[in-house]
Amino acid sequence: MNQPNTSPEKVDPDAISHLQPLKSVRKTSLSVLNSAPEVAVKEDVETGTHIDPSLKEVLYNPTYETMFAPEFGPVNPFKTQQMAAPRNMLSGYAEPAHLNDFMFEQQRRTFSTFGYALDPSVDSSQVSSSSYIGAVEEAEKKKGLTVFESGLKKEKRKRVKGGDASEIDSFLGPWAKYQDEKDVAKPSEEEQKELDEITAKRQKRGKNEEEAPAEEKTILHVKDAYDYQGRSYLHVPQDVGINLRSAEIPDKCYLPKKQLHVWTGHTKGVSAIRLFPGSGHLLLSCSMDCKIKLWEVYSDRRCLRTFIGHSKAVRDICFNNTGTQFLSAGYDRYLKLWDSETGQCISRFTNRKVPYCVKFNPDEDKQNLFVAGMSDKKIVQWDIRSGEVVQEYDRHLGAVNTITFVDENRRFVSTSDDKSLRVWEWDIPVDFKYIAEPSMHSMPAVTLSPSGKWLACQSMDNQILIFGAQNRFRLNKKKVFKGHMVAGYACQVDFSPDMSYVVSGDSDGKLVHLGLEDHQAVPPNQGTRQGVHQRPLAPPRDLQGHHLRLGRTNQTLGLTRQEGKGRGRAGGRVSLNSRGRRQSGCSI
């Protein structure tokens, strides 16, 4: 079979170029033409914003590098070389150096103590007098001693040889005296002269000689001291329209409505008033004018007698159970016993301290004994018959202000400036009950309730506190009376006989009635408030009769009347009388 005759055909290279393998490609880069001139750049180009160092405010938050960048610009030609010198602190340039802490502290303390220190630039091997800074003379005197170096030690004192221990008589042991010891220390002549001069000056400045007690005398102001039957004014009157001997307790007491009478006679403030025991037909008052006066409560209400015997103001007075005698306590440091009828001073008592309060023992068999609260923190008990001190109660820490007998007169309660209340057994000088709280204030006026179960205490924080008067003597927190202002004055308080009201004086010259049940203040007594220009003091403690007597500050005694029936009991500077119909008080 014949094969076809074939011949190779020419192929177009472009048509098969995509089938050919790739040839190696050499990369070449063209040179870039830089037309900028060549400049020697020493620093990187900064694109940040520069801040004027004289600006006081910056309106944006710059970076730290921008804020604290160094200043560039022309040099200040007015800066000195010292000012232009580089510095890393306010005063100059500080270089770090090694320094021993002990040596630095040694020189610092030496300079503060002795006034000199070693120059740190001087070599320690070449120290001389010129090497010190500060008190050079002191350094030469002490030879450059530091505070850590001691000078020459003084020789110790030598003792006498103790001897042989086997010989008892001659052995001295550790009790031997020093060799140069003097047995008698006698001042020299010059020292003795100085001591004599000092002693003479002290004697001149010393206390004056004790003043003799004032002469006692009395003035009778009425002609009819005795009636047609020979009875004195101490006799209970029966022609006043009221039975003064009655012991009937009222069913209800009423508030005072108007003022009945004002007694005038004292020239200075009245410090205390007391009614005659039982009947209350006489009123005894003591004043800052050093006088004691006896007044009529009924009839003409005259001043019957004046007792003069204190050289200074009279602080307190107290009747005995029968009213025939009374005690007075004055700032002249004397307690005096007076006869109410004749005005004679029976006896006087003193321990050279100021008595602040005085009380007879209410028991009939102890009428010869009385107690007084003194300024020397003691309660002193005297016997009238012997005139001597028979007992002292000295547990208080301040002047004693009040003494109140409780529990059928077997005990008594005392208050003091030490802000405490203490309960004592009679004739036992140790208190068996002590009441003192951090929140308590001084209580300069205390009154026993008619039932004998409660004690009303005038606290200096403008409150009336009620304490139990039996057994525990605990504070009755439900019976706290507020609403009046005492302002630092010893305004006495009292109970109404029916235990419905508590009566208190006020620093504004008011008589404050407080309800015992609701603790609310009754509107003030307008009649009593008239004529009261300053602060009332404490009311009498034994007011009886038909009146409530009020404390004032205008040297008068006020008497107000209560409408309605009833019986009152007195106590302090304001008090209800034995029938609860009237009230009276003292003024200052």
Coordinates of C-alpha atoms in Angstrom, one line a residue:
M1 CA 0.0 0.0 0.0
N2 CA 1.5 3.2 -1.0
Q3 CA 2.0 5.8 1.8
P4 CA 1.2 9.4 1.1
N5 CA 4.1 11.6 0.4
T6 CA 4.3 14.2 3.2
S7 CA 6.7 17.1 3.7
P8 CA 7.1 19.3 6.8
E9 CA 5.2 22.6 6.8
K10 CA 6.5 25.8 8.1
V11 CA 4.9 26.9 11.4
D12 CA 4.3 30.6 12.4
P13 CA 6.3 31.4 15.5
D14 CA 3.8 33.9 16.8
A15 CA 1.1 31.3 16.7
I16 CA 3.0 29.0 19.0
S17 CA 4.7 31.6 21.1
H18 CA 2.4 30.9 24.0
L19 CA 3.6 27.4 24.1
Q20 CA 7.2 28.2 24.4
P21 CA 8.8 28.2 27.9
L22 CA 9.3 31.6 29.6
K23 CA 12.7 33.2 29.4
S24 CA 14.5 34.5 32.5
V25 CA 13.7 38.2 33.2
R26 CA 16.2 40.6 34.7
K27 CA 14.7 43.3 36.9
T28 CA 16.2 46.7 36.5
S29 CA 15.4 49.9 38.4
L30 CA 15.6 53.4 37.0
S31 CA 17.5 56.0 38.9
V32 CA 15.3 58.8 40.4
L33 CA 16.3 62.3 39.8
N34 CA 16.6 64.3 43.2
S35 CA 16.6 68.0 42.5
A36 CA 17.1 69.0 46.2
P37 CA 20.5 70.2 47.2
E38 CA 22.5 68.3 49.7
V39 CA 22.0 69.6 53.3
A40 CA 23.7 68.3 56.5
V41 CA 20.7 67.5 58.8
K42 CA 21.8 67.1 62.5
E43 CA 18.4 66.4 64.0
D44 CA 15.2 64.9 62.9
V45 CA 12.7 67.3 61.5
E46 CA 10.1 68.3 64.1
T47 CA 6.6 68.8 63.1
G48 CA 5.1 69.5 66.5
T49 CA 3.7 72.8 67.7
H50 CA 6.0 74.9 70.0
I51 CA 4.5 76.5 73.1
D52 CA 5.4 79.9 74.3
P53 CA 7.0 79.6 77.8
S54 CA 5.4 82.9 78.9
L55 CA 1.9 81.6 78.4
K56 CA -0.3 81.1 81.5
E57 CA -2.9 78.9 79.8
V58 CA -2.9 76.1 77.2
L59 CA -6.2 75.5 75.4
Y60 CA -5.4 71.9 74.4
N61 CA -3.8 68.9 76.0
P62 CA -0.2 68.8 74.8
T63 CA 2.2 65.8 75.2
Y64 CA 4.9 65.6 77.8
E65 CA 7.6 66.2 75.2
T66 CA 5.9 69.3 73.9
M67 CA 5.1 70.7 77.3
F68 CA 8.6 70.3 78.8
A69 CA 10.7 70.7 75.7
P70 CA 13.8 73.0 76.1
E71 CA 13.5 76.6 75.1
F72 CA 15.1 77.8 71.9
G73 CA 15.9 81.3 71.0
P74 CA 18.3 84.1 71.6
V75 CA 20.3 84.1 74.7
N76 CA 19.3 86.6 77.4
P77 CA 22.1 89.1 77.5
F78 CA 21.2 90.2 81.1
K79 CA 21.8 86.9 82.8
T80 CA 24.9 86.6 84.8
Q81 CA 27.3 83.7 84.5
Q82 CA 25.9 82.2 87.7
M83 CA 22.3 82.5 86.4
A84 CA 23.2 81.0 83.1
A85 CA 25.1 78.1 84.6
P86 CA 23.3 74.7 84.2
R87 CA 21.3 73.7 87.2
N88 CA 19.2 70.7 88.1
M89 CA 17.6 72.2 91.2
L90 CA 16.4 75.6 92.3
S91 CA 19.5 76.5 94.1
G92 CA 22.1 75.1 91.7
Y93 CA 23.5 72.0 90.4
A94 CA 23.7 69.0 92.8
E95 CA 26.1 66.2 92.1
P96 CA 25.7 62.8 93.7
A97 CA 28.3 61.9 96.3
H98 CA 28.8 59.2 98.9
L99 CA 28.3 60.3 102.5
N100 CA 28.1 58.2 105.6
D101 CA 24.7 58.6 107.2
F102 CA 26.1 58.3 110.7
M103 CA 28.7 61.1 110.2
F104 CA 26.1 63.4 108.7
E105 CA 23.7 62.9 111.6
Q106 CA 26.6 63.3 114.1
Q107 CA 27.6 66.6 112.7
R108 CA 24.0 67.8 112.4
R109 CA 23.1 67.0 116.0
T110 CA 26.4 68.5 117.2
F111 CA 25.6 71.7 115.4
S112 CA 22.1 71.9 116.8
T113 CA 23.3 71.1 120.3
F114 CA 26.7 72.9 120.7
G115 CA 26.5 75.3 117.8
Y116 CA 29.5 74.1 115.8
A117 CA 30.2 71.4 113.2
L118 CA 33.2 70.1 111.3
D119 CA 33.8 71.6 107.8
P120 CA 33.2 68.7 105.4
S121 CA 35.7 70.1 102.9
V122 CA 38.6 69.7 105.4
D123 CA 40.6 66.5 105.6
S124 CA 40.0 64.7 108.8
S125 CA 43.7 64.3 109.3
Q126 CA 44.3 68.0 109.2
V127 CA 41.7 69.2 111.7
S128 CA 42.4 72.5 113.5
S129 CA 40.5 75.3 115.2
S130 CA 39.8 76.8 111.8
S131 CA 38.2 73.6 110.6
Y132 CA 34.9 74.2 112.4
I133 CA 31.9 76.2 111.3
G134 CA 29.7 78.1 113.8
A135 CA 30.7 78.6 117.4
V136 CA 34.5 78.2 117.0
E137 CA 35.3 79.3 120.6
E138 CA 32.9 76.6 121.9
A139 CA 34.6 74.1 119.7
E140 CA 38.1 75.0 121.0
K141 CA 36.7 74.8 124.6
K142 CA 35.3 71.4 124.1
K143 CA 38.1 70.3 121.9
G144 CA 35.7 69.4 119.0
L145 CA 33.7 66.9 121.0
T146 CA 30.5 65.7 119.4
V147 CA 27.2 64.7 121.0
F148 CA 28.2 61.1 120.8
E149 CA 31.4 61.6 122.6
S150 CA 31.6 62.3 126.3
G151 CA 34.1 64.5 128.0
L152 CA 36.2 63.7 131.0
K153 CA 34.3 61.7 133.6
K154 CA 34.0 63.1 137.1
E155 CA 35.4 61.1 139.8
K156 CA 32.7 59.3 141.8
R157 CA 32.2 60.2 145.4
K158 CA 34.0 57.8 147.7
R159 CA 32.2 56.2 150.6
V160 CA 33.7 55.5 154.1
K161 CA 34.9 52.0 154.4
G162 CA 32.2 49.8 155.7
G163 CA 34.4 47.8 158.1
D164 CA 34.3 44.2 159.0
A165 CA 31.0 42.4 158.8
S166 CA 31.9 40.3 161.8
E167 CA 31.9 43.4 164.0
I168 CA 28.2 44.4 164.3
D169 CA 28.8 47.8 165.9
S170 CA 31.4 49.1 163.5
F171 CA 30.0 47.5 160.3
L172 CA 28.4 50.0 157.9
G173 CA 28.1 48.0 154.7
P174 CA 26.2 49.7 151.8
W175 CA 24.8 52.3 154.3
A176 CA 28.2 54.0 154.8
K177 CA 28.2 57.8 154.2
Y178 CA 30.2 59.6 151.6
Q179 CA 33.6 61.0 152.7
D180 CA 32.6 64.7 152.1
E181 CA 29.0 64.3 153.2
K182 CA 27.6 66.8 155.6
D183 CA 25.2 65.6 158.2
V184 CA 23.4 69.0 158.7
A185 CA 22.4 71.1 155.8
K186 CA 22.6 74.7 157.0
P187 CA 22.3 77.6 154.6
S188 CA 25.1 80.1 154.4
E189 CA 24.7 83.7 155.6
E190 CA 23.7 85.0 152.2
E191 CA 21.3 82.2 151.6
Q192 CA 19.8 82.8 155.1
K193 CA 19.2 86.5 154.3
E194 CA 17.4 85.6 151.1
L195 CA 15.2 83.1 152.9
D196 CA 14.3 85.6 155.5
E197 CA 13.3 88.1 152.9
I198 CA 11.1 85.6 151.1
T199 CA 9.5 84.5 154.4
A200 CA 8.7 88.1 155.3
K201 CA 7.1 88.7 151.9
R202 CA 4.9 85.6 152.3
Q203 CA 3.8 86.7 155.7
K204 CA 2.7 90.1 154.3
R205 CA 0.7 88.4 151.6
G206 CA -0.6 85.8 154.0
K207 CA -4.2 85.6 155.3
N208 CA -5.5 88.4 157.4
E209 CA -6.2 87.8 161.0
E210 CA -9.5 85.9 161.6
E211 CA -12.3 88.3 162.0
A212 CA -14.3 88.1 165.1
P213 CA -17.9 87.0 164.7
A214 CA -20.4 89.9 164.2
E215 CA -22.3 91.1 167.2
E216 CA -25.8 89.6 167.3
K217 CA -28.7 91.8 167.9
T218 CA -32.4 91.9 167.1
I219 CA -35.0 94.6 166.3
L220 CA -38.7 94.2 167.2
H221 CA -40.9 96.1 164.8
V222 CA -44.3 95.8 166.5
K223 CA -45.5 97.0 169.8
D224 CA -48.0 94.1 170.4
A225 CA -45.5 91.2 170.6
Y226 CA -47.9 89.6 173.1
D227 CA -51.7 89.5 173.1
Y228 CA -54.0 90.1 176.1
Q229 CA -53.4 86.5 177.3
G230 CA -49.6 86.8 177.2
R231 CA -49.2 84.7 174.0
S232 CA -46.4 85.7 171.6
Y233 CA -46.6 85.8 167.9
L234 CA -45.5 82.2 167.7
H235 CA -48.9 81.1 168.9
V236 CA -51.1 79.9 166.0
P237 CA -53.9 82.4 165.4
Q238 CA -57.5 81.3 165.4
D239 CA -59.1 84.5 164.1
V240 CA -58.0 84.4 160.4
G241 CA -61.0 82.4 159.2
I242 CA -59.0 79.3 158.5
N243 CA -58.2 76.3 160.7
L244 CA -54.4 76.3 160.6
R245 CA -54.2 73.2 162.8
S246 CA -56.1 71.1 160.3
A247 CA -54.2 68.2 158.7
E248 CA -56.8 67.4 156.1
I249 CA -55.4 66.5 152.6
P250 CA -57.2 68.2 149.7
D251 CA -58.9 66.3 147.0
K252 CA -57.7 68.6 144.3
C253 CA -55.4 71.6 144.0
Y254 CA -55.9 74.6 141.7
L255 CA -53.5 76.9 139.9
P256 CA -52.9 80.4 141.3
K257 CA -54.9 83.2 139.7
K258 CA -53.7 86.5 141.2
Q259 CA -51.2 88.1 143.4
L260 CA -52.3 88.9 147.0
H261 CA -49.4 90.7 148.7
V262 CA -45.8 91.7 148.3
W263 CA -43.5 92.0 151.3
T264 CA -40.8 94.6 151.1
G265 CA -38.0 95.2 153.6
H266 CA -34.8 93.6 152.4
T267 CA -32.3 95.8 150.6
K268 CA -30.7 93.0 148.6
G269 CA -31.8 89.7 147.1
V270 CA -33.6 87.1 149.2
S271 CA -31.8 83.8 149.2
A272 CA -34.3 81.6 151.1
I273 CA -37.7 81.6 152.9
R274 CA -39.2 79.2 155.3
L275 CA -42.7 79.0 156.8
F276 CA -43.5 78.2 160.4
P277 CA -43.7 74.4 160.9
G278 CA -47.3 73.1 161.0
S279 CA -49.4 76.2 160.7
G280 CA -47.4 78.4 158.4
H281 CA -48.7 81.6 159.9
L282 CA -45.2 83.1 160.0
L283 CA -42.6 83.5 157.3
L284 CA -38.9 83.6 157.8
S285 CA -36.6 85.1 155.1
C286 CA -32.9 85.5 154.8
S287 CA -31.2 87.9 152.4
M288 CA -27.9 89.0 150.9
D289 CA -28.1 92.1 153.1
C290 CA -26.9 89.9 156.0
K291 CA -30.3 90.1 157.7
I292 CA -33.0 87.7 158.7
K293 CA -36.6 88.8 158.9
L294 CA -39.8 87.3 160.4
W295 CA -43.1 88.2 158.7
E296 CA -46.8 87.7 159.3
V297 CA -48.6 85.7 156.7
Y298 CA -52.1 86.7 157.7
S299 CA -53.8 89.7 159.2
D300 CA -51.7 92.8 158.5
R301 CA -48.7 90.9 157.1
R302 CA -46.2 93.0 159.1
C303 CA -42.5 92.5 159.6
L304 CA -42.3 91.3 163.2
R305 CA -38.6 91.0 163.9
T306 CA -35.2 91.4 162.3
F307 CA -32.3 89.2 163.3
I308 CA -28.8 90.8 162.7
G309 CA -25.7 88.7 163.4
H310 CA -23.9 87.8 160.2
S311 CA -21.2 90.0 158.7
K312 CA -21.8 88.6 155.2
A313 CA -24.8 87.3 153.2
V314 CA -27.0 84.7 154.7
R315 CA -27.2 81.6 152.5
D316 CA -29.8 79.3 154.2
I317 CA -32.2 79.0 157.2
C318 CA -34.0 76.1 158.8
F319 CA -36.7 75.9 161.6
N320 CA -36.7 73.1 164.1
N321 CA -39.9 71.0 164.5
T322 CA -41.6 73.3 166.9
G323 CA -40.5 76.6 165.3
T324 CA -39.1 78.0 168.6
Q325 CA -35.5 78.0 167.2
F326 CA -33.9 78.2 163.8
L327 CA -30.5 77.9 162.3
S328 CA -28.9 80.3 159.8
A329 CA -25.9 79.7 157.5
G330 CA -23.9 82.7 156.3
Y331 CA -21.0 83.3 154.0
D332 CA -19.0 84.6 157.0
R333 CA -18.4 80.8 157.7
Y334 CA -20.7 80.8 160.8
L335 CA -23.8 78.8 161.6
K336 CA -25.9 80.4 164.3
L337 CA -28.8 79.2 166.4
W338 CA -31.5 81.8 167.1
D339 CA -34.5 82.0 169.4
S340 CA -37.5 82.7 167.2
E341 CA -39.5 84.5 170.0
T342 CA -36.8 86.7 171.7
G343 CA -34.4 87.1 168.9
Q344 CA -31.4 86.0 171.0
C345 CA -28.5 84.2 169.4
I346 CA -28.2 81.0 171.5
S347 CA -24.9 79.6 170.0
R348 CA -22.7 79.7 167.0
F349 CA -20.8 77.0 165.1
T350 CA -18.0 77.1 162.6
N351 CA -15.2 75.0 161.0
R352 CA -13.8 77.9 159.0
K353 CA -15.6 76.8 155.8
V354 CA -18.6 78.3 154.1
P355 CA -21.9 76.4 154.8
Y356 CA -24.1 76.1 151.7
C357 CA -27.1 74.4 153.3
V358 CA -28.3 73.4 156.8
K359 CA -30.9 71.0 158.1
F360 CA -32.2 69.9 161.5
N361 CA -32.8 66.2 162.0
P362 CA -36.6 65.9 161.7
D363 CA -36.8 63.2 164.4
E364 CA -38.2 64.4 167.7
D365 CA -35.5 62.7 169.7
K366 CA -32.7 64.1 167.5
Q367 CA -33.6 67.8 167.6
N368 CA -30.3 68.5 169.1
L369 CA -28.5 67.4 166.0
F370 CA -28.2 69.1 162.6
V371 CA -26.1 68.7 159.4
A372 CA -24.6 71.3 157.2
G373 CA -23.2 71.0 153.6
M374 CA -19.9 72.8 153.4
S375 CA -17.8 74.3 150.7
D376 CA -14.9 71.8 151.5
K377 CA -16.9 68.9 150.1
K378 CA -18.0 67.6 153.5
I379 CA -21.3 67.2 155.3
V380 CA -20.7 68.1 159.0
Q381 CA -22.9 67.0 161.8
W382 CA -23.0 69.1 165.0
D383 CA -24.5 68.6 168.4
I384 CA -26.2 71.8 169.7
R385 CA -25.8 70.8 173.4
S386 CA -22.0 70.4 173.3
G387 CA -21.3 72.6 170.3
E388 CA -18.9 70.1 168.8
V389 CA -18.7 68.2 165.6
V390 CA -19.9 64.6 166.1
Q391 CA -19.7 63.2 162.6
E392 CA -18.3 64.1 159.1
Y393 CA -19.4 62.7 155.8
D394 CA -16.6 63.4 153.3
R395 CA -17.2 61.3 150.2
H396 CA -18.3 64.1 147.8
L397 CA -15.9 65.6 145.3
G398 CA -17.4 69.1 145.3
A399 CA -19.2 71.6 147.4
V400 CA -22.4 70.2 148.9
N401 CA -25.6 72.0 147.8
T402 CA -28.6 70.2 149.3
I403 CA -29.5 67.8 152.1
T404 CA -32.9 66.0 152.1
F405 CA -34.1 63.5 154.7
V406 CA -36.0 60.4 153.3
D407 CA -37.2 57.0 154.5
E408 CA -38.7 58.2 157.8
N409 CA -35.6 60.2 158.5
R410 CA -33.3 57.2 158.7
R411 CA -31.5 58.3 155.6
F412 CA -30.7 61.5 153.8
V413 CA -29.8 62.4 150.2
S414 CA -27.2 64.9 149.3
T415 CA -26.3 66.6 146.0
S416 CA -23.0 68.3 145.1
D417 CA -21.2 70.3 142.5
D418 CA -19.5 67.1 141.5
K419 CA -22.7 66.2 139.5
S420 CA -23.5 63.2 141.8
L421 CA -26.3 62.2 144.1
R422 CA -25.4 60.2 147.2
V423 CA -27.5 58.4 149.8
W424 CA -26.4 58.1 153.4
E425 CA -27.5 56.2 156.5
W426 CA -27.8 58.6 159.5
D427 CA -24.6 58.7 161.5
I428 CA -22.7 56.4 159.1
P429 CA -20.0 58.3 157.2
V430 CA -20.0 56.0 154.1
D431 CA -22.5 56.4 151.3
F432 CA -24.4 53.2 150.4
K433 CA -25.8 54.6 147.2
Y434 CA -23.9 56.6 144.6
I435 CA -25.6 57.9 141.5
A436 CA -23.5 59.6 138.8
E437 CA -23.9 59.4 135.0
P438 CA -21.9 61.1 132.3
S439 CA -25.0 62.9 131.1
M440 CA -25.9 64.2 134.5
H441 CA -25.6 67.8 135.5
S442 CA -25.4 69.4 138.9
M443 CA -28.7 69.4 140.9
P444 CA -28.6 72.3 143.3
A445 CA -32.3 72.0 144.4
V446 CA -34.1 68.8 145.7
T447 CA -37.6 68.4 147.1
L448 CA -39.3 65.3 148.6
S449 CA -42.8 64.6 147.4
P450 CA -45.7 64.6 149.9
S451 CA -46.0 60.8 149.6
G452 CA -42.3 60.4 150.4
K453 CA -41.8 58.2 147.4
W454 CA -40.2 60.6 144.9
L455 CA -37.4 63.2 144.8
A456 CA -37.7 66.1 142.4
C457 CA -34.3 67.4 141.4
Q458 CA -33.7 70.6 139.5
S459 CA -31.0 69.8 136.9
M460 CA -28.8 72.5 135.4
D461 CA -29.7 71.3 131.8
N462 CA -33.2 72.8 132.2
Q463 CA -34.9 69.6 133.3
I464 CA -36.6 68.3 136.5
L465 CA -35.6 64.7 137.2
I466 CA -37.6 62.4 139.4
F467 CA -35.7 59.8 141.5
G468 CA -37.3 57.1 143.7
A469 CA -36.9 57.9 147.4
Q470 CA -37.2 54.3 148.6
N471 CA -35.0 51.3 148.2
R472 CA -33.1 51.7 144.9
F473 CA -33.3 55.5 144.3
R474 CA -33.5 54.9 140.6
L475 CA -34.2 57.6 138.0
N476 CA -37.8 57.5 136.6
K477 CA -37.2 58.1 132.9
K478 CA -40.9 58.4 132.3
K479 CA -41.1 61.5 134.5
V480 CA -38.8 64.1 133.1
F481 CA -40.1 67.6 133.0
K482 CA -38.9 70.2 130.5
G483 CA -40.1 73.5 129.2
H484 CA -38.6 76.0 131.6
M485 CA -35.3 77.8 131.7
V486 CA -33.1 77.6 134.8
A487 CA -30.0 79.3 133.3
G488 CA -27.6 78.2 136.0
Y489 CA -29.7 79.3 139.0
A490 CA -30.9 77.0 141.9
C491 CA -34.6 77.3 141.3
Q492 CA -36.4 75.1 143.8
V493 CA -39.2 72.7 142.8
D494 CA -42.2 71.4 144.7
F495 CA -45.2 69.1 144.4
S496 CA -48.8 69.9 144.8
P497 CA -50.4 68.0 147.7
D498 CA -52.6 65.9 145.4
M499 CA -49.5 65.1 143.3
S500 CA -51.1 66.6 140.1
Y501 CA -48.6 69.5 139.5
V502 CA -44.9 70.2 139.8
V503 CA -44.1 73.8 140.5
S504 CA -40.7 75.4 139.6
G505 CA -39.2 78.8 139.4
D506 CA -37.8 80.2 136.1
S507 CA -34.9 82.4 135.2
D508 CA -37.3 84.7 133.3
G509 CA -39.2 85.6 136.5
K510 CA -42.0 83.2 135.9
L511 CA -43.7 80.5 138.0
V512 CA -43.9 77.3 135.9
H513 CA -46.6 74.7 136.6
L514 CA -45.9 71.3 135.0
G515 CA -48.5 68.5 134.9
L516 CA -47.3 65.4 136.7
E517 CA -49.2 63.1 134.3
D518 CA -48.9 64.7 130.9
H519 CA -45.6 66.6 131.6
Q520 CA -47.0 69.6 129.8
A521 CA -46.3 73.2 131.0
V522 CA -49.4 75.0 132.2
P523 CA -49.5 78.7 131.0
P524 CA -47.4 80.9 133.3
N525 CA -48.8 82.7 136.3
Q526 CA -49.4 86.2 135.0
G527 CA -49.9 87.6 138.5
T528 CA -46.6 86.2 139.7
R529 CA -44.7 87.4 136.7
Q530 CA -45.6 91.0 137.4
G531 CA -42.7 92.8 139.1
V532 CA -40.3 90.0 138.5
H533 CA -37.4 91.6 136.6
Q534 CA -34.6 89.1 137.2
R535 CA -34.0 85.6 138.2
P536 CA -35.8 83.9 141.1
L537 CA -33.9 81.8 143.5
A538 CA -34.9 78.7 145.4
P539 CA -38.3 78.6 147.2
P540 CA -38.8 77.6 150.8
R541 CA -38.8 73.9 151.7
D542 CA -41.4 74.0 154.5
L543 CA -44.0 76.4 153.3
Q544 CA -47.4 75.7 154.8
G545 CA -50.5 77.7 155.3
H546 CA -52.7 79.0 152.5
H547 CA -50.2 80.4 150.0
L548 CA -47.5 79.5 147.5
R549 CA -44.5 81.8 147.9
L550 CA -42.6 82.7 144.8
G551 CA -38.9 83.5 144.1
R552 CA -38.2 86.9 142.7
T553 CA -35.2 89.1 141.9
N554 CA -36.5 92.5 143.1
Q555 CA -35.9 92.3 146.8
T556 CA -39.5 91.4 147.6
L557 CA -41.6 88.5 148.7
G558 CA -44.6 87.6 146.6
L559 CA -47.9 86.0 147.7
T560 CA -50.5 84.6 145.2
R561 CA -53.8 83.0 145.7
Q562 CA -55.2 79.8 144.2
E563 CA -58.9 79.5 143.4
G564 CA -60.7 76.5 144.6
K565 CA -60.3 74.1 147.5
G566 CA -57.2 72.1 148.3
R567 CA -54.2 71.7 150.4
G568 CA -50.6 72.4 149.3
R569 CA -47.2 71.5 150.6
A570 CA -44.2 73.9 150.4
G571 CA -40.7 73.2 149.3
G572 CA -38.1 75.3 147.7
R573 CA -38.4 78.8 146.5
V574 CA -41.8 78.1 145.0
S575 CA -44.2 75.9 146.9
L576 CA -47.8 75.2 147.6
N577 CA -49.1 75.7 151.1
S578 CA -50.7 73.2 153.4
R579 CA -54.1 73.8 151.8
G580 CA -53.2 74.3 148.2
R581 CA -55.1 77.5 147.9
R582 CA -52.3 80.1 147.8
Q583 CA -48.7 80.4 146.9
S584 CA -45.8 82.6 148.0
G585 CA -42.1 83.1 147.1
C586 CA -38.9 84.9 147.7
S587 CA -37.3 87.5 145.5
I588 CA -33.8 88.6 144.9

